[in-house]
Coordinates of C-alpha atoms in Angstrom, one line a residue:
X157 CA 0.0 0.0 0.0
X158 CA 1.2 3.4 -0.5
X159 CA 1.5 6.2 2.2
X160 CA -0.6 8.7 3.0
X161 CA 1.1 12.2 3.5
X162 CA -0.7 14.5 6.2
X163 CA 0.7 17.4 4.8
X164 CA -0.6 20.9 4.6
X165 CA 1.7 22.6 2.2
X166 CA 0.7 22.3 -1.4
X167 CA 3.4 21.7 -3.5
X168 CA 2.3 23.5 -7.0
X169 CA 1.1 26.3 -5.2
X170 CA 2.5 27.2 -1.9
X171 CA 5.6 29.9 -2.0
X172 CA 7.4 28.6 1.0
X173 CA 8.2 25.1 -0.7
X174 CA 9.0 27.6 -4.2
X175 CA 11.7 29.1 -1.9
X176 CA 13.2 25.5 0.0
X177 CA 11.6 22.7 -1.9
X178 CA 14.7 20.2 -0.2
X179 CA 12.8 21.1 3.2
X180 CA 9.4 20.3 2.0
X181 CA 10.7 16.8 0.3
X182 CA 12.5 16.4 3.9
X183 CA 9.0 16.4 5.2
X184 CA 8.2 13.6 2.8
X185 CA 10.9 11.3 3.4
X186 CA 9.7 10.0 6.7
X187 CA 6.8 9.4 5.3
X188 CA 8.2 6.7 2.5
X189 CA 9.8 7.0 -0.8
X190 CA 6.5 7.0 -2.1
X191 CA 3.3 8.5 -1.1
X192 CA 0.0 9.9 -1.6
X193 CA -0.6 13.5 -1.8
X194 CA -3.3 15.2 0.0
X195 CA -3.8 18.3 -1.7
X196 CA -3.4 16.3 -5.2
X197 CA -4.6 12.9 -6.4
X198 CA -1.5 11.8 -7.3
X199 CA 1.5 10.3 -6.2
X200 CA 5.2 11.8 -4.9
X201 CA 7.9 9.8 -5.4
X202 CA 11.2 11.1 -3.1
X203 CA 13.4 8.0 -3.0
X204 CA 16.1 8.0 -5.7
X205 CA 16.0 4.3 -6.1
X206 CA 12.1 4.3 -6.8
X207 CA 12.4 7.9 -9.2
X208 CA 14.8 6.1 -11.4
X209 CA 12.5 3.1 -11.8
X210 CA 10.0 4.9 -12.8
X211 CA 12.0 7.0 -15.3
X212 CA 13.4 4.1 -16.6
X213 CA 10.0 1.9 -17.4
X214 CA 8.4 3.3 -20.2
X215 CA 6.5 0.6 -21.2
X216 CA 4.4 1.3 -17.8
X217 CA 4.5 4.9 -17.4
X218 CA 4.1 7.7 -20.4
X219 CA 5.3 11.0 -20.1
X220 CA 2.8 12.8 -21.8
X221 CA 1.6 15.0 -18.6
X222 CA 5.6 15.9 -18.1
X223 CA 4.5 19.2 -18.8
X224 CA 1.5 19.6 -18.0
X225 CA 2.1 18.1 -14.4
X226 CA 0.8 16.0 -12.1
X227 CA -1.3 19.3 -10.5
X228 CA -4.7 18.9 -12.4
X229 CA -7.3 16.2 -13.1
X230 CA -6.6 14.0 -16.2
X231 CA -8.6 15.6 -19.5
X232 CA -10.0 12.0 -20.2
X233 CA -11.8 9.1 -17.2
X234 CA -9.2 6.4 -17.0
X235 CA -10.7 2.6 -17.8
X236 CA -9.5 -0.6 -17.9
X237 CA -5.4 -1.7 -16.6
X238 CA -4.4 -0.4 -19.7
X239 CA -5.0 3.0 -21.1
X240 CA -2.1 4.1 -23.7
X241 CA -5.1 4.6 -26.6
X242 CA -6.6 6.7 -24.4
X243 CA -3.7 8.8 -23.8
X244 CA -2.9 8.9 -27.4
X245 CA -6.4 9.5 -28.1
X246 CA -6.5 12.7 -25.7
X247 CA -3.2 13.8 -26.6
X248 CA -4.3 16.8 -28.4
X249 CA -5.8 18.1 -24.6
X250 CA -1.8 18.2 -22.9
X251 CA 0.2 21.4 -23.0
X252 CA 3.2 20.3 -24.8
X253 CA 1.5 16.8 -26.2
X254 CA 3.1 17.9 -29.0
X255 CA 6.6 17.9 -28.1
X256 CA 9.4 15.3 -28.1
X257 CA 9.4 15.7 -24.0
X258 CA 6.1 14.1 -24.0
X259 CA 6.3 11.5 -26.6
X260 CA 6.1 7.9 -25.7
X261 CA 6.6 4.6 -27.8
X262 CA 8.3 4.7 -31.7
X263 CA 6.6 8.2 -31.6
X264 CA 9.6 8.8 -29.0
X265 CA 11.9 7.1 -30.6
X266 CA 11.8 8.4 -34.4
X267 CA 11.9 12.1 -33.0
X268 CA 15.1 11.0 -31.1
X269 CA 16.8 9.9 -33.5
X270 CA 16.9 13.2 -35.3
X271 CA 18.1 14.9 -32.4
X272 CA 20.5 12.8 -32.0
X273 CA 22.0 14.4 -35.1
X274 CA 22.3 17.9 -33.5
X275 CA 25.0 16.7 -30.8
X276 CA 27.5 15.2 -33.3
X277 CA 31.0 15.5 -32.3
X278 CA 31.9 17.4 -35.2
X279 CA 29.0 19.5 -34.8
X280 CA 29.9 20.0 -30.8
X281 CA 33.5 20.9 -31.8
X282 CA 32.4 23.9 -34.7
X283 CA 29.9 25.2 -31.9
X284 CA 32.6 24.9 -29.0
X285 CA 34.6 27.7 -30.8
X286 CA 31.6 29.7 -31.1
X287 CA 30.7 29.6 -27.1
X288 CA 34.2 30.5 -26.5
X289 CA 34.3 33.5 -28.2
X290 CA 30.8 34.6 -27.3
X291 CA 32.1 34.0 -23.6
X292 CA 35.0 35.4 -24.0
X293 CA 33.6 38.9 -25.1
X294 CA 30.6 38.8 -22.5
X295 CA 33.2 38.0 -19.5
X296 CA 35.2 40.9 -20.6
X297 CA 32.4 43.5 -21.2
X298 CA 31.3 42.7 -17.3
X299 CA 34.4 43.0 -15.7
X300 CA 35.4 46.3 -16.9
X301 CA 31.8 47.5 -15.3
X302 CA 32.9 45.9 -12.1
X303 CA 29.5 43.2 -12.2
X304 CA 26.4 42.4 -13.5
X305 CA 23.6 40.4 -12.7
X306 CA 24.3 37.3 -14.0
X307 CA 20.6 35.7 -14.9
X308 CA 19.9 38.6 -17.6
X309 CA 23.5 40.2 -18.5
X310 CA 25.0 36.7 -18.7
X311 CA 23.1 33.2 -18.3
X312 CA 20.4 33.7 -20.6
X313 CA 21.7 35.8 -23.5
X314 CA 24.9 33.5 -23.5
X315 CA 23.0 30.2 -24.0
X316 CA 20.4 31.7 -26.0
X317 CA 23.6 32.8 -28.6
X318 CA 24.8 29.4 -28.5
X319 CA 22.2 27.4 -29.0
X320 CA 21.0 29.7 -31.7
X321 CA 24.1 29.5 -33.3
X322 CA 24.0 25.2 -32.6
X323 CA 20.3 25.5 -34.7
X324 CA 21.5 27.8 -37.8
X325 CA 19.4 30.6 -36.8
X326 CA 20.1 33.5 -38.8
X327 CA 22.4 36.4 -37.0
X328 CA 19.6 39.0 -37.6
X329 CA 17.5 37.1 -36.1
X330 CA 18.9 35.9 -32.6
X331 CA 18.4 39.1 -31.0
X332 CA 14.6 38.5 -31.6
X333 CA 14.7 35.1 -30.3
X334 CA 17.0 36.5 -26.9
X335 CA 14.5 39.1 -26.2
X336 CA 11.0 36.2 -26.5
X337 CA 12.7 33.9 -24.1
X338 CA 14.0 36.8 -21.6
X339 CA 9.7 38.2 -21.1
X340 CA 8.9 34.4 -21.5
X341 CA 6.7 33.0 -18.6
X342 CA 8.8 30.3 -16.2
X343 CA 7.6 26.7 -17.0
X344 CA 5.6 25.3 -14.6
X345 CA 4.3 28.9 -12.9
X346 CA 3.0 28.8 -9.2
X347 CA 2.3 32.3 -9.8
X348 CA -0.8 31.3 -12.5
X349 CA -1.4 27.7 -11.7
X350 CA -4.3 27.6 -13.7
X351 CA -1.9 28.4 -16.7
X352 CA 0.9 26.7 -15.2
X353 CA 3.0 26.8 -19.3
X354 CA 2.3 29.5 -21.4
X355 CA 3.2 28.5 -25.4
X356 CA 3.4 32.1 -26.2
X357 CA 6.9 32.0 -26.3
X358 CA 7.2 28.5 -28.4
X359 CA 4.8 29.3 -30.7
X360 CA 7.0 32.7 -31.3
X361 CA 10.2 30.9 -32.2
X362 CA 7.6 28.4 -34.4
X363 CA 7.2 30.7 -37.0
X364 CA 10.7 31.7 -37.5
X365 CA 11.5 27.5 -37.7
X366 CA 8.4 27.4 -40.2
X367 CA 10.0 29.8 -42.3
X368 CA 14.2 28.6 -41.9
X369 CA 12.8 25.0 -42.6
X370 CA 11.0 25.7 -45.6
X371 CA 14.0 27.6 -47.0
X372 CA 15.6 24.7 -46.3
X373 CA 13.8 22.3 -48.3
X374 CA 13.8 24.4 -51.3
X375 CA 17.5 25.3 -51.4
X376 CA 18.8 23.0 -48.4
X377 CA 22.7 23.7 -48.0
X378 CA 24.9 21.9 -45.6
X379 CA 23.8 23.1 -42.0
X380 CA 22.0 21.5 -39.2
X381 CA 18.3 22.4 -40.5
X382 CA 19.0 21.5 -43.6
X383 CA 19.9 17.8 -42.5
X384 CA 17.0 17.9 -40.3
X385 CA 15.0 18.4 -43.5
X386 CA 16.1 15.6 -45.3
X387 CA 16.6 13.3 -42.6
X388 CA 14.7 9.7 -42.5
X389 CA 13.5 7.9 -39.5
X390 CA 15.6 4.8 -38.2
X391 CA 13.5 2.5 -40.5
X392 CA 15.2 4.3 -43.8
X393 CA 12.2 5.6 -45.3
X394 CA 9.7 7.1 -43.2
X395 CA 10.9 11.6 -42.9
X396 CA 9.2 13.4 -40.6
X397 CA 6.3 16.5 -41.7
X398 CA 7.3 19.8 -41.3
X399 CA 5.5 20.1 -38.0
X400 CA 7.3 17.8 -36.7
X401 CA 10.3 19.6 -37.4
X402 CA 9.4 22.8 -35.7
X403 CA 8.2 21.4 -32.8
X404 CA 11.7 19.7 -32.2
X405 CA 13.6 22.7 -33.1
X406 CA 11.6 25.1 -30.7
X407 CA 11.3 22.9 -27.9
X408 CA 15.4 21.9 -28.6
X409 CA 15.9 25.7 -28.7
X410 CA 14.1 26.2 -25.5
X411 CA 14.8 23.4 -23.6
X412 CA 18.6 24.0 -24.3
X413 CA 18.5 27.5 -23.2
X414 CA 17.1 27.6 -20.0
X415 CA 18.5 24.5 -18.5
X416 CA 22.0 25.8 -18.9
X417 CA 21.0 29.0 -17.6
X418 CA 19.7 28.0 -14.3
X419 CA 22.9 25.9 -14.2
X420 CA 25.3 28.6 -14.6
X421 CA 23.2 30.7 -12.1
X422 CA 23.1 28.0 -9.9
X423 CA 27.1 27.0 -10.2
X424 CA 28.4 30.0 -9.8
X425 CA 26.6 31.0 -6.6
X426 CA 28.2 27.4 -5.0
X427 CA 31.4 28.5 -6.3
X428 CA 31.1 31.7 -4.4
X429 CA 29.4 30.3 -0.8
X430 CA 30.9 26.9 -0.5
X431 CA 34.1 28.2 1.6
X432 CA 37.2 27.6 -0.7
X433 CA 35.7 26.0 -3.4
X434 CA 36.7 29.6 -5.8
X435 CA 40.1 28.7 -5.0
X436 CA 40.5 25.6 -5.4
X437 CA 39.0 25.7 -9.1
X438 CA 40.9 28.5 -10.0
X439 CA 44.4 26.6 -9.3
X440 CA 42.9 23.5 -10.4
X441 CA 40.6 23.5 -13.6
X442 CA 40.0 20.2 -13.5
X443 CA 38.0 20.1 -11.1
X444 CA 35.0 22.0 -12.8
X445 CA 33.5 19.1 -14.3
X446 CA 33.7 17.5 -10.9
X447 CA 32.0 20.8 -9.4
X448 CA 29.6 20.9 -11.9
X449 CA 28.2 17.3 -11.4
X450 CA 27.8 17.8 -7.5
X451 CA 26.0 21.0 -8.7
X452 CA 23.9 19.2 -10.7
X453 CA 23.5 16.5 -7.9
X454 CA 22.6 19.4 -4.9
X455 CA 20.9 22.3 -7.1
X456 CA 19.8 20.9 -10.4
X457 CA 17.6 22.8 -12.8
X458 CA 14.8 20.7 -12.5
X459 CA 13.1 20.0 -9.2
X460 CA 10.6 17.4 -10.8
X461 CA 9.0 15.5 -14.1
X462 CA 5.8 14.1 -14.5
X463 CA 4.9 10.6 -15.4
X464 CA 1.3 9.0 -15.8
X465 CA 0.5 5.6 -15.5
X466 CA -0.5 3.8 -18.6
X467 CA -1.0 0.3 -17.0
X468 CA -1.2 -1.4 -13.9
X469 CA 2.1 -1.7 -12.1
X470 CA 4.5 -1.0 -9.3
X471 CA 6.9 1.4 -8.1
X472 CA 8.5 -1.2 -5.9
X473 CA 6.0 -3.2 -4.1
X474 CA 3.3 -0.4 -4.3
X475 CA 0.7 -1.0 -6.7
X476 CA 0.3 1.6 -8.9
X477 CA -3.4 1.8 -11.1
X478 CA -3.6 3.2 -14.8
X479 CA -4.3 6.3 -14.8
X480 CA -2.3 7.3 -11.3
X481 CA -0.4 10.7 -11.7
X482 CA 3.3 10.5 -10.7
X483 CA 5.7 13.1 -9.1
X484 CA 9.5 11.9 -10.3
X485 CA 10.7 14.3 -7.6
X486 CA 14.3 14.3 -9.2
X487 CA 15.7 17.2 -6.7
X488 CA 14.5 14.8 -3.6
X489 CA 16.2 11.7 -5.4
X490 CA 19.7 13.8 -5.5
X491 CA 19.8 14.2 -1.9
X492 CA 18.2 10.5 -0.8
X493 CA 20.4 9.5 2.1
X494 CA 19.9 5.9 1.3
X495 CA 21.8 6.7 -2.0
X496 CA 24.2 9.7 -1.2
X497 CA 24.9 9.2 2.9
X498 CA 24.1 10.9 5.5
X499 CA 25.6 14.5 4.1
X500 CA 23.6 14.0 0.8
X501 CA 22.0 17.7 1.5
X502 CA 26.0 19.2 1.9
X503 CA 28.4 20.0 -1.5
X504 CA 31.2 17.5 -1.4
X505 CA 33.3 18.1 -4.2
X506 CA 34.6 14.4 -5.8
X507 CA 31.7 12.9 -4.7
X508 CA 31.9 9.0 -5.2
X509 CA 29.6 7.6 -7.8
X510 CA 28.9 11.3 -8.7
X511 CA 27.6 10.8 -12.3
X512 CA 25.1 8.6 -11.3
X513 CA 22.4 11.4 -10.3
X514 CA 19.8 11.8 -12.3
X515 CA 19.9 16.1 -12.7
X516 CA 19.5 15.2 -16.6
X517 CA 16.9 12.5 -15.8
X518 CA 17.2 9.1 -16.9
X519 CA 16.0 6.7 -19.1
X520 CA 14.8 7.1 -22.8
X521 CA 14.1 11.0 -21.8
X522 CA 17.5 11.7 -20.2
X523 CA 18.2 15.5 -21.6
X524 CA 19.7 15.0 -24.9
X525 CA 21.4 18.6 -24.5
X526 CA 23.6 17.3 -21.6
X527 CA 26.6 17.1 -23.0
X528 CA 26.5 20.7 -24.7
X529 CA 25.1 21.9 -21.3
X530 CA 28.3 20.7 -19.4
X531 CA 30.5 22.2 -22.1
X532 CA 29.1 25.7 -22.1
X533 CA 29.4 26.2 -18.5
X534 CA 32.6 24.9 -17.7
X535 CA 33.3 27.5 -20.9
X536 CA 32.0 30.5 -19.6
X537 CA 33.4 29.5 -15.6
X538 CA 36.8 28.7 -17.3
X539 CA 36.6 32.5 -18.9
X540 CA 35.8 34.4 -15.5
X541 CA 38.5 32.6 -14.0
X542 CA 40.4 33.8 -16.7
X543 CA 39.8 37.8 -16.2
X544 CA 39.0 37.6 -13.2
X545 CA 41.1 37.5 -9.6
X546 CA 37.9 37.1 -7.4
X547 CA 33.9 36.4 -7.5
X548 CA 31.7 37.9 -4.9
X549 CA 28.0 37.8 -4.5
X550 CA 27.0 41.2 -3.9
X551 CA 26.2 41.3 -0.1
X552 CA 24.0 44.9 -1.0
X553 CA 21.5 42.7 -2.9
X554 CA 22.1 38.9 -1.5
X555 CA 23.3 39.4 2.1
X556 CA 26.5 38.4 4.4
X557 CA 28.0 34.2 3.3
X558 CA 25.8 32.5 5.4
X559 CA 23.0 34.5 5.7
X560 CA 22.4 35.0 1.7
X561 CA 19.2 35.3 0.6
X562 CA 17.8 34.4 -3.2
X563 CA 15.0 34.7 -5.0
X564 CA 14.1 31.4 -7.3
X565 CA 12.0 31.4 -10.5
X566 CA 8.0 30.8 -9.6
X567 CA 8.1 27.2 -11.1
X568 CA 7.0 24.1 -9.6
X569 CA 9.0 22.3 -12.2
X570 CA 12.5 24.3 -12.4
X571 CA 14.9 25.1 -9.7
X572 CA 17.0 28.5 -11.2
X573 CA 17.7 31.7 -9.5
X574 CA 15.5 34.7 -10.8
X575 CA 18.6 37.0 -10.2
X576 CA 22.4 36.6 -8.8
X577 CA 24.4 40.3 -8.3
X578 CA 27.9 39.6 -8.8
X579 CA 30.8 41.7 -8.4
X580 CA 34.2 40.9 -10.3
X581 CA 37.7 42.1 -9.6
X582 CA 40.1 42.1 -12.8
X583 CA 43.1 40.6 -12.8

């Protein structure tokens, strides 16, 4: 049987778990690694062993409300131990049921496939020069000013640019695109919850795509569109529509951006408050990579995903109905004691078994953009190392080390700092 949770606070909506949601899945844990939500009908799952089941079954669990959430009432009345027609039948009623994030089945794996084509090595390499420059001319432009805010100065336009420049967009256009994502609403919003993702933004960049993929087709050249254009599914013969297309290539070009933005925000303020952690990667720079994974571990960009369950089955040995909602409560996962130890809520740079947390997911939708994520933060950390003699979080706007205080993104969904004042010596 599963456990009930006597717990007032609600989850989507309340502010104080939008400002410490480790505290509120604290409250959880005693409870189980799984249990039954009061405020919601649906399921939270804490325990790192039982999130990465889930993420990893598929076959039993579709991921067609990982955007829509687990907040509100399915659009469609479960029946039978089986409902995967239904959800494909009611797919058109999801936020998002349109994206790759939400596919399940071959649907899933066809639209993989092509974007597995975007994160070629070669590809990688040409837009690894790129980020360095870019980075390298942001870094400078800051530290001559003294500091910035790092969310809007820094994060945003700087993965905007790269992934931009990843896509082919046009230079004349990428201004355009960096100014729709900064006024964009955060994904999963507490602040409307009856709204909780507004497309606005998606269906901005859509028309842009429409346009770059149908140039494409008629003159196609030798860029990343253009392959995407005449690209085949893995069975040889089968291309996708032109919808298809521009779904992927906005939801790439918006799921790119703002992971890697909350996880430069969120790196660089560790870097700063973990007590000798600035130094140390300064006179050792190979130990970003290691700082950036126990990042990802303790402050990830996503607090949760969403899973809903097509058939009978079990997290464990709890029964889990069609139709249940599940909360994979990745951020509660990353600091289960049972898999990190007893310190699994403090930074511990070289953490053993690091790379097995599950900040990118896991499973057929682990974040294809990982990989280009890690690159273009250690980039841009590697460059204010570089002109840079120290980092300090600006004690004017933050407060004194250990009494900072931060104000996060409304989103039940991502973990990312709305704003980080920095101040920067030069070298």
């Amino acid at each position: 049987m599963v456990t009930k949770c006597p717990v007032e606070r609600d989850y989507f909506t309340d502010h104080t778990v939008l400002l410490d949601p480790y505290d509120y899945f604290e409250e959880m844990r005693p409870r189980g690694p799984i249990c039954q939500l009061e405020t919601h009908d649906c399921l939270l799952v804490t325990g790192f062993q039982e999130c990465v089941e889930v993420l990893r079954n598929p076959i039993d669990f579709s991921s067609i409300n990982s955007l829509a959430s687990s907040a509100f009432p399915l659009p469609f009345e479960p029946k039978g131990s089986d409902i995967s027609e239904q959800i494909e039948a009611n797919r058109d009623k999801y936020v998002g049921g349109d994206l790759v994030v939400t596919f399940d089945d071959d649907r899933h794996t066809n639209v993989r496939s092509l974007i597995s084509r975007m994160f070629t090595p070669s590809r990688l390499k040409a837009n690894e020069a790129f980020m360095q420059d870019y980075a390298t001319k942001m870094v400078k432009e800051v530290v001559a000013e003294g500091g910035c805010e790092l969310v809007s100065r820094i994060a945003t336009p700087y993965v905007t640019m790269v992934i931009a420049d990843l896509l082919g967009v046009p230079d004349e256009d990428r201004k355009l695109f960096e100014a729709e994502i900064a006024k964009g609403q955060t994904v999963g919003s507490i602040d409307n919850p009856d709204k909780p993702t507004d497309t606005s933004t998606l269906e901005f960049m859509g028309t842009f795509f429409y346009r770059y993929f149908q140039e494409r087709a008629e003159n196609p050249g030798t860029d990343l569109l253009s392959e995407l254009v005449t690209a085949t599914y893995p069975d040889g013969e089968t291309k996708p529509d032109l919808m298809t297309l521009i779904s992927l290539a906005v939801f790439m070009f918006a799921a790119g951006q703002d992971t890697s933005a909350k996880l430069l925000g969120n790196a660089l303020r560790y870097i700063v408050d973990v007590p000798g952690l600035q130094q140390q990667l300064r006179e050792d720079r190979k130990l970003i990579p290691w700082m950036l994974e126990e990042v990802l571990r303790l402050e990830g960009s996503s607090k949760a995903t969403h899973r809903l369950a097509r058939r009978d089955t079990k997290i464990g040995d709890y029964d889990v109905p069609a139709g249940t909602q599940v909360i994979v409560a990745i951020a509660a996962a990353n600091r289960d004691p049972r898999r990190w130890g007893e310190d699994a809520n403090e930074f511990k740079l070289k953490r053993p078994g690091i790379r097995e947390h599950i900040g990118f997911s896991r499973g057929q939708h682990t974040c294809a953009g990982a990989p280009l994520a890690r690159v273009e933060v250690a980039t841009i950390l590697n460059c204010f190392f570089d002109h840079t003699s120290d980092i300090r979080i600006s004690e004017e706007k933050h407060g004194k080390p250990g009494a900072r205080h931060y104000q996060f993104e409304p989103s039940f969904i991502i973990r990312g700092l709305d704003n980080l004042y920095v101040e920067l010596d030069p070298k």
